[in-house]
Coordinates of C-alpha atoms (C1' of nucleotides) in Angstrom, one line a residue:
Chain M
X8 CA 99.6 107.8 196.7
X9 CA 100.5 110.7 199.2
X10 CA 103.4 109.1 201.3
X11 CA 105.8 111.0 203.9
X12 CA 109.2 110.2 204.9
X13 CA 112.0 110.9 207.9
X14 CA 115.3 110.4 206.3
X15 CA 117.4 108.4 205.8
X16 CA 116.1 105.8 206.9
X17 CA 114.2 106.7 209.9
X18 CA 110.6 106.2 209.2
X19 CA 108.6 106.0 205.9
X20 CA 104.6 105.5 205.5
X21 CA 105.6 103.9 201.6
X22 CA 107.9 102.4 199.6
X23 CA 110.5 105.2 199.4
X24 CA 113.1 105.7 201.8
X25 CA 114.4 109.0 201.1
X26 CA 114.1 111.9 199.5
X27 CA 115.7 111.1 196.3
X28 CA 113.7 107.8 196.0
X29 CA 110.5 110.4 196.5
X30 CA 111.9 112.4 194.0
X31 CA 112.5 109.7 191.4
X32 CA 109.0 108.6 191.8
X33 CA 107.7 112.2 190.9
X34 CA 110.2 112.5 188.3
X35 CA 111.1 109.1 186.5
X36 CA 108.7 106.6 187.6
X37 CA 105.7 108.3 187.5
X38 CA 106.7 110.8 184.8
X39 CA 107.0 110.7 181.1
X40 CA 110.3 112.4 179.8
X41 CA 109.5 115.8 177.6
X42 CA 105.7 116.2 179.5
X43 CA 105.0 118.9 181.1
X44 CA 106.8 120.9 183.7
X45 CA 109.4 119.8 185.9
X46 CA 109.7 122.0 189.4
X47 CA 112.8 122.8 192.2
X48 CA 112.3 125.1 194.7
X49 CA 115.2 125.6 197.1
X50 CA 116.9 128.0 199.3
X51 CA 120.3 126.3 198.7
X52 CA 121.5 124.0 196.0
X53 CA 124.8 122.5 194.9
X54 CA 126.1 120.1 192.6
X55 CA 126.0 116.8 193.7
X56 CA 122.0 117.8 195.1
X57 CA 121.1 117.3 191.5
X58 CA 123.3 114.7 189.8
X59 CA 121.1 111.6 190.0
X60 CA 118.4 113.4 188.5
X61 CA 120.7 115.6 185.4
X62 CA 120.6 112.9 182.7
X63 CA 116.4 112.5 183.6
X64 CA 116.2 116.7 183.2
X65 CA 118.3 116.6 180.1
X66 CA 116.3 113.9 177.9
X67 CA 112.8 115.4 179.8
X68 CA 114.2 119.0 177.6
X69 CA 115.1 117.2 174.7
X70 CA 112.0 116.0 174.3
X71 CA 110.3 119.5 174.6
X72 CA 109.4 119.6 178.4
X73 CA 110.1 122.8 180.6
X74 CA 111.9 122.9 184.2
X75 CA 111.7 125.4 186.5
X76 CA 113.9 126.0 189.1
X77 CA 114.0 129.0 191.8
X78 CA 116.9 129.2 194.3
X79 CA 118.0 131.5 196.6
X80 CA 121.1 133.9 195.9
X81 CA 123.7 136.1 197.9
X82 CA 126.5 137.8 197.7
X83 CA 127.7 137.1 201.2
X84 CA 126.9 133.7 202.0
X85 CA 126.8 130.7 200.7
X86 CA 123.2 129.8 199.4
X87 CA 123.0 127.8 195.9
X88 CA 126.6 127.1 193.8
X89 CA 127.6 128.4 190.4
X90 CA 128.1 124.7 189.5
X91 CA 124.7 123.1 189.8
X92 CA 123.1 126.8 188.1
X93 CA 125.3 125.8 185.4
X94 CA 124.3 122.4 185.1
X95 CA 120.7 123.2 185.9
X96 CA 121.1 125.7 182.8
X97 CA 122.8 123.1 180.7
X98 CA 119.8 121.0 181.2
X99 CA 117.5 123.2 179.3
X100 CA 116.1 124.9 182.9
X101 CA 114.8 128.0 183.2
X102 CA 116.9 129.2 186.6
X103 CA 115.4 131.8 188.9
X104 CA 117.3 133.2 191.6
X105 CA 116.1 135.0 194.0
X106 CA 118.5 137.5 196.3
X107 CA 116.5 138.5 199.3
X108 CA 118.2 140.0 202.6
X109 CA 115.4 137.3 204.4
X110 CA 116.3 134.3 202.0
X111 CA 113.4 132.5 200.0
X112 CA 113.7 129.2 202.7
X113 CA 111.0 127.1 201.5
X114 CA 112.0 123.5 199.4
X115 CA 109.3 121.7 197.4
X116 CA 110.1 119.4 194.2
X117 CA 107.4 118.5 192.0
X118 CA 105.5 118.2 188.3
X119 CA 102.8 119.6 186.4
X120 CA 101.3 117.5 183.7
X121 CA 97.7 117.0 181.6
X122 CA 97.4 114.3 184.2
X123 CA 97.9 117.1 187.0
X124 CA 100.3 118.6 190.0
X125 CA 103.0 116.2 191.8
X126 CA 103.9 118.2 194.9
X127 CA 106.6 117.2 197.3
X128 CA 107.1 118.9 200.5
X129 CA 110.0 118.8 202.5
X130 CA 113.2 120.6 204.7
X131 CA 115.6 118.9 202.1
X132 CA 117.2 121.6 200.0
X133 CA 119.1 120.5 196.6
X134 CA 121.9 120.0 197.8
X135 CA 124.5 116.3 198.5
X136 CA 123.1 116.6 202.3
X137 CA 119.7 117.7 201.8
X138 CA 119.5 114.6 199.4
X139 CA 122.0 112.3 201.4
X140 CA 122.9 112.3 205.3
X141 CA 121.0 115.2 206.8
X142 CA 117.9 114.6 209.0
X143 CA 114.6 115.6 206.6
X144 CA 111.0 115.3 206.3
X145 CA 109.4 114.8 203.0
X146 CA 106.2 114.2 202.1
X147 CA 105.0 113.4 198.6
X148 CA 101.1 114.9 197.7
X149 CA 99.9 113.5 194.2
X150 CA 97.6 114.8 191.8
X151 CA 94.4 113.7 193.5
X152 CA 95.2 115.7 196.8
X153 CA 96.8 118.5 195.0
X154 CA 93.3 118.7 192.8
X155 CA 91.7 118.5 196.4
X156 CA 93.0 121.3 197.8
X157 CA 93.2 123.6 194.9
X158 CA 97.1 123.5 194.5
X159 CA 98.6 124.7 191.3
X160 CA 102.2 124.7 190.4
X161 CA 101.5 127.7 187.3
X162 CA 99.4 129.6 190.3
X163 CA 102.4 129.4 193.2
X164 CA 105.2 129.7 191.1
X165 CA 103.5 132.7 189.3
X166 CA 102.7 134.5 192.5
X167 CA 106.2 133.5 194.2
X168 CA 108.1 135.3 190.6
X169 CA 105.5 138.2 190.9
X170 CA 106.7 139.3 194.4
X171 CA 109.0 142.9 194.5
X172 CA 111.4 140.8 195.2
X173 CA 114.9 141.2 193.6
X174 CA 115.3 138.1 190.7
X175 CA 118.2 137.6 189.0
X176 CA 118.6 135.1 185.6
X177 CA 121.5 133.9 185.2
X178 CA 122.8 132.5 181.6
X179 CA 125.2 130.8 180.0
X180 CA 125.8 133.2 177.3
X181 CA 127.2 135.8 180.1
X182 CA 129.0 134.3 182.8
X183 CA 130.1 137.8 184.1
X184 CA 126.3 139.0 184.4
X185 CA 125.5 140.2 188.1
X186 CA 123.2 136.5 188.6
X187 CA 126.6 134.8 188.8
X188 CA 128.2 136.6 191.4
X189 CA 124.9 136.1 194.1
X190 CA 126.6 132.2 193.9
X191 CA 129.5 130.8 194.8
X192 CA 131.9 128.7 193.7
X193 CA 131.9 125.2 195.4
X194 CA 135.3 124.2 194.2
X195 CA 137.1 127.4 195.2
X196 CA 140.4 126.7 196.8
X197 CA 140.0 128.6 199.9
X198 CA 137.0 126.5 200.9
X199 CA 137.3 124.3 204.0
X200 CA 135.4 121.5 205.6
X201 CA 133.3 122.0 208.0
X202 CA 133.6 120.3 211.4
X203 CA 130.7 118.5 211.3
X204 CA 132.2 117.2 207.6
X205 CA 134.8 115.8 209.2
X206 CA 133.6 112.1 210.3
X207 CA 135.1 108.5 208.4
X208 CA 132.7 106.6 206.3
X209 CA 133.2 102.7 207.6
X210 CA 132.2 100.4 204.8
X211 CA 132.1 96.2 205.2
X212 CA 133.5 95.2 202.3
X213 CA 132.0 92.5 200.3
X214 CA 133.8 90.1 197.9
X215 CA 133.5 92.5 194.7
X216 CA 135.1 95.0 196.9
X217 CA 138.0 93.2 197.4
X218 CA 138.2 90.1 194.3
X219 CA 141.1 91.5 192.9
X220 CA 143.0 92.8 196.4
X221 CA 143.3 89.0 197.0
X222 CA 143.8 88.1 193.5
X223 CA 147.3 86.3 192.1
X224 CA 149.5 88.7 189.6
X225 CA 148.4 87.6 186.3
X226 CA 145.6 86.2 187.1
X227 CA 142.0 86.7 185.5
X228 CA 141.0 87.6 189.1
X229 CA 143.1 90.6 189.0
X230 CA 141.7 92.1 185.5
X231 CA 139.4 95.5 185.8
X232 CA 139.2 98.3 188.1
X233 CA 139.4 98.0 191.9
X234 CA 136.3 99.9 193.0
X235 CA 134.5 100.0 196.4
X236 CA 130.8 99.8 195.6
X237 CA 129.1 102.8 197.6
X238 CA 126.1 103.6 198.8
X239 CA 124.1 106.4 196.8
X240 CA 123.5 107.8 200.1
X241 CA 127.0 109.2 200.6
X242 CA 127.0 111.9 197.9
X243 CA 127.5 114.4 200.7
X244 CA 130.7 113.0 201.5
X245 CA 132.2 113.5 198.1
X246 CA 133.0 117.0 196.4
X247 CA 131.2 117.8 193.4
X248 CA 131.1 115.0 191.1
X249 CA 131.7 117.6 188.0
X250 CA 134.0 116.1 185.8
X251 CA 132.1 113.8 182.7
X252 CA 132.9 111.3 181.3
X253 CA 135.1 111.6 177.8
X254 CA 134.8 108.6 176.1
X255 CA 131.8 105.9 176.0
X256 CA 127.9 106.6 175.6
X257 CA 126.7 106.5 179.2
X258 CA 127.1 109.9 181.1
X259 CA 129.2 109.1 184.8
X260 CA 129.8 111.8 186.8
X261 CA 133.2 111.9 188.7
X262 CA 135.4 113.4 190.8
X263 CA 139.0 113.3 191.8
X264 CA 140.8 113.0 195.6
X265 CA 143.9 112.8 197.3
X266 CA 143.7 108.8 199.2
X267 CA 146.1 108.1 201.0
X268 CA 146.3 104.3 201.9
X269 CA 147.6 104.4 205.7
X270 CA 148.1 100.7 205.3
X271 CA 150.6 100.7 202.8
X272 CA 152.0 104.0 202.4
X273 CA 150.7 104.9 199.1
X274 CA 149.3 108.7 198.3
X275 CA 147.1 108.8 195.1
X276 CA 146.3 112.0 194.1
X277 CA 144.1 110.9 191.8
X278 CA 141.8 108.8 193.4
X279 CA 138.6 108.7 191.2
X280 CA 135.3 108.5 192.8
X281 CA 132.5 108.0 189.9
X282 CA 128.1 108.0 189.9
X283 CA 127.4 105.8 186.9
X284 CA 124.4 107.8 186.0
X285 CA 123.2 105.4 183.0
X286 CA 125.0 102.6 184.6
X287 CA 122.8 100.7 187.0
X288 CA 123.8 104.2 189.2
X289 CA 126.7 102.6 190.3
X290 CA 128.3 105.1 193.1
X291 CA 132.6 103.7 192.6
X292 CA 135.4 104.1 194.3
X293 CA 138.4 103.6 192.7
X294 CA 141.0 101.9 195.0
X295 CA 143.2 100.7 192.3
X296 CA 147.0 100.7 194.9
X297 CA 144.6 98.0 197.0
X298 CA 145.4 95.4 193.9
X299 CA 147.3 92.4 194.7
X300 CA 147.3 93.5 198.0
X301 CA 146.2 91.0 199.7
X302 CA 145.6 93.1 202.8
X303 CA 141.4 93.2 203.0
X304 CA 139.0 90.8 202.5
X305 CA 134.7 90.2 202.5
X306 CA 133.5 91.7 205.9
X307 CA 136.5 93.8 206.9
X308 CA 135.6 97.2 207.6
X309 CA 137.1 100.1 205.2
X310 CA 137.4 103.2 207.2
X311 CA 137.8 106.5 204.7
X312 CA 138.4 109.6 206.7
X313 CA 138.2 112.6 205.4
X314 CA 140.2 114.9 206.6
X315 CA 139.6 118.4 204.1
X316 CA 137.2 119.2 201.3
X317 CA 139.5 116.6 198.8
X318 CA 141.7 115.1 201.0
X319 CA 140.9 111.4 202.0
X320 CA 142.8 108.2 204.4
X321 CA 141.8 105.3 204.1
X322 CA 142.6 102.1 206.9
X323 CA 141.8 98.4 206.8
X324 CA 140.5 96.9 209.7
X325 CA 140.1 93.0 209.8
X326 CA 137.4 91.3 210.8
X327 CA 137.8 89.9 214.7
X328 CA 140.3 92.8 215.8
X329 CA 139.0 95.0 218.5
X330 CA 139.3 97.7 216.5
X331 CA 137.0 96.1 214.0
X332 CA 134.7 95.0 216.9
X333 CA 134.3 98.8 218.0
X334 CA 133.9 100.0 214.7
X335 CA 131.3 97.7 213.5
X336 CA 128.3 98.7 215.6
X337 CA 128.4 101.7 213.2
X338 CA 127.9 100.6 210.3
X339 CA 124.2 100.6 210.7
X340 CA 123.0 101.1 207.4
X341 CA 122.3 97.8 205.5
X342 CA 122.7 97.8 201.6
X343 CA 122.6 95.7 198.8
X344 CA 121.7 91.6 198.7
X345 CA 125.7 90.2 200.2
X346 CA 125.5 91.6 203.7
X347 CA 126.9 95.0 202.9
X348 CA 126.7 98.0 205.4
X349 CA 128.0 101.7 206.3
X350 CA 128.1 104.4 208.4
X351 CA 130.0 107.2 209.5
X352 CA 131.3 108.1 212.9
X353 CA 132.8 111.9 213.7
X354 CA 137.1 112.1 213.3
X355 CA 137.7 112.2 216.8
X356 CA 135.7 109.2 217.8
X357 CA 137.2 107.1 215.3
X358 CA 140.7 108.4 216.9
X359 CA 139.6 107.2 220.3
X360 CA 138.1 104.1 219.0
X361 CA 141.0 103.1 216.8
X362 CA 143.4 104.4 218.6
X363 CA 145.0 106.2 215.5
X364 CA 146.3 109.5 214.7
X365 CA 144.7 111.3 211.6
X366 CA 147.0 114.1 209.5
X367 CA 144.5 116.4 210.0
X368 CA 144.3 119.5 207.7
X369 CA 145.5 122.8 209.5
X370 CA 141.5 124.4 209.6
X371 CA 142.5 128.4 208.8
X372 CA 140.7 130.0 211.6
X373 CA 137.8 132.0 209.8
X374 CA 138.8 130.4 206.1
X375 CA 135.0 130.6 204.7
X376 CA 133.3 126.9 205.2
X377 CA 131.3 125.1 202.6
X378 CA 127.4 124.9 203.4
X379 CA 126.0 121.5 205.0
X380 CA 122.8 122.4 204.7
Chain D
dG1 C1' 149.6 97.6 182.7
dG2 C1' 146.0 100.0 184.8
dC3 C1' 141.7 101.8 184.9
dA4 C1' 137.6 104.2 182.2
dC5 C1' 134.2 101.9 180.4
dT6 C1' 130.8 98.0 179.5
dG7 C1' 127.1 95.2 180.4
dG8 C1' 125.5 91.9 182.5
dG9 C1' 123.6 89.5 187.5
dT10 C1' 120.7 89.2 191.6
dC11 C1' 117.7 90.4 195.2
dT12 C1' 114.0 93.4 196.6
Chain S
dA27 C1' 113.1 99.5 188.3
dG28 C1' 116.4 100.5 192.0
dA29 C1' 120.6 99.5 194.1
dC30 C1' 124.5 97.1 195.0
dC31 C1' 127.2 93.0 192.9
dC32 C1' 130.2 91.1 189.6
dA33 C1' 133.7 90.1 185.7
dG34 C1' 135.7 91.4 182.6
dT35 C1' 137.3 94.3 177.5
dG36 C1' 139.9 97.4 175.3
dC37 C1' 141.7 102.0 175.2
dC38 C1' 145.1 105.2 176.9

DNA sequence: GGCACTGGGTCT
DNA sequence: AGACCCAGTGCC
């Protein structure tokens, strides 16, 4: 059924919510893994645009189906990252990218099968914002419309690699080939946040959250990891979720962060935030220096501030403080089945709201930002 | 000891 | 089946 979407969580004519959920429907739910042709078309792409769906491309290869994907390259800005072209690769994807002085601006997802052409239409690129927090339209066309009004995904994808246009394909076998230098790197050192990056995620927590915060030394209560259980929808506030997972049989996709826990003094380096991607998709993070802490409990508010690309604080606020009361009216999304909800809320309103100071990271004037498209 | 893993549960 | 929720085990 065609459906169309303003996302997140503005308006939806179906079942799906956002772009990802559209996506999932063209690409898991409806879709048989090794049939066919899987399609992503996208000026810009990064890493975490594509890591729900990496596991899904990988077993759809291994089972002898194709994916195309086209994105746009440059040697000056920032268009589509080494590390989701390498990924993309690893999948088994045949990567096009396409280095134009006008970029290639267009974004459409889809699927070509016996049973026909899934076409989805939208302003989200592949990217953790495109998928997550930024303000897109999608709208899913299936196979009977597509048939309707002659859409092919062999005929546009032929005609859009037949252009004079200069293509590039990169491989893994030569990292040092020309393709690789019209992306960039998304974990290079020099790269800073963006302002409009720099807002706090508030989070109610719910008792799993904080179980073994408020559990006794020794006790049961206490055993396993201290996670906060995040919304899928907050991706874009993470850096790339690169690193896999060494041991076990279920892929997770993680990534590690300075948190500093303003609370109690505590800096962890190491802070581990983790998509279970053959997990239930868990989206963790690990707050392990919370334990035995006593010092947060079910419908407090966790405030995570992120002050540079890796660089996290995170505050407690209790329920029936002012500073709760202000902060609460932000959390506007609702999730899950215990009363959980989130939202974010720009670094310098959460300053005047709280009343707190935040150790913000000295911005280089000029220092190259990363992409928020 | 702590946390990467595991594998359920529950509601929609 | 998705998406948070939950309670551990056992490896490092």
């Amino acid at each position: 059924m065609n459906q169309l979407a303003l996302h997140p969580n503005v308006y939806a004519t179906g079942q799906n919510k956002g772009l990802v959920n559209i996506l999932e429907d063209v690409w898991v739910r409806n879709h048989r893994p090794g049939d066919g042709t899987l399609f992503v078309v996208s000026g810009f792409g990064n890493y975490n645009g594509g890591v729900r769906f990496y596991e899904t491309f990988k077993e759809h290869t291994r089972r002898g189906g194709r994916i195309t994907a086209v994105f746009s390259g440059s040697t000056r800005s920032r268009l589509t990252s080494k590390q989701v072209v390498h990924e993309m690769l690893g999948c088994g994807a045949d990567v096009h990218i396409i280095n134009r002085k006008r970029l290639l601006h267009a974004k459409c997802y889809g699927a070509l099968t016996d049973e026909g052409n899934s076409l989805v239409v939208t302003s989200g690129n592949f990217t953790g914002p495109g998928m997550s927090q930024n303000v897109e339209l999608s709208v899913l066309l299936d196979r009977e419309t597509t048939a309707s009004m002659q859409f092919s995904w062999d005929g546009m994808v032929t005609a859009l690699l037949r252009q004079n246009w200069d293509y590039h394909r990169p491989s893994l076998g030569d990292l040092a080939a020309p393709a690789w230098r019209l992306l960039y790197d998304e974990q290079a050192a020099e790269l800073v946040l963006d302002d409009s990056a720099e807002v706090t995620m508030l989070l109610r927590l719910s008792h799993a959250d904080t179980a073994r915060i408020n559990a006794a030394p020794g006790t049961n209560a206490g055993k396993g990891s201290q996670y906060f259980w995040l919304s899928k929808d907050c991706f874009d506030f993470f850096p790339p979720l690169t690193i896999r997972n060494e041991r076990g049989h279920k892929a997770t996709y993680s990534c590690l962060v300075t948190m500093k826990y303003m609370d109690i003094g505590v800096e962890d380096p190491n802070c581990r935030v983790t998509f279970e991607a053959e997990n239930n998709l868990d989206f963790r993070l690990g707050t392990g220096p919370l334990r035995y802490r006593g010092i947060a409990a079910a419908g407090d508010i966790a405030a995570i501030t992120r002050t540079g690309e890796a660089t996290y604080e995170l505050r407690i606020f209790r329920e029936g403080t002012r500073q709760f009361e202000r902060l609460r009216e932000y959390t506007i999304n609702l999730i899950g089945h215990q009363g959980k909800s989130y939202g974010f809320v720009n670094n310098s309103d959460f300053e005047g709201l709280t009343g707190v100071h935040l150790q913000r990271i000295a911005s280089r004037r000029g220092a190259p930002r990363i992409p928020t498209v």
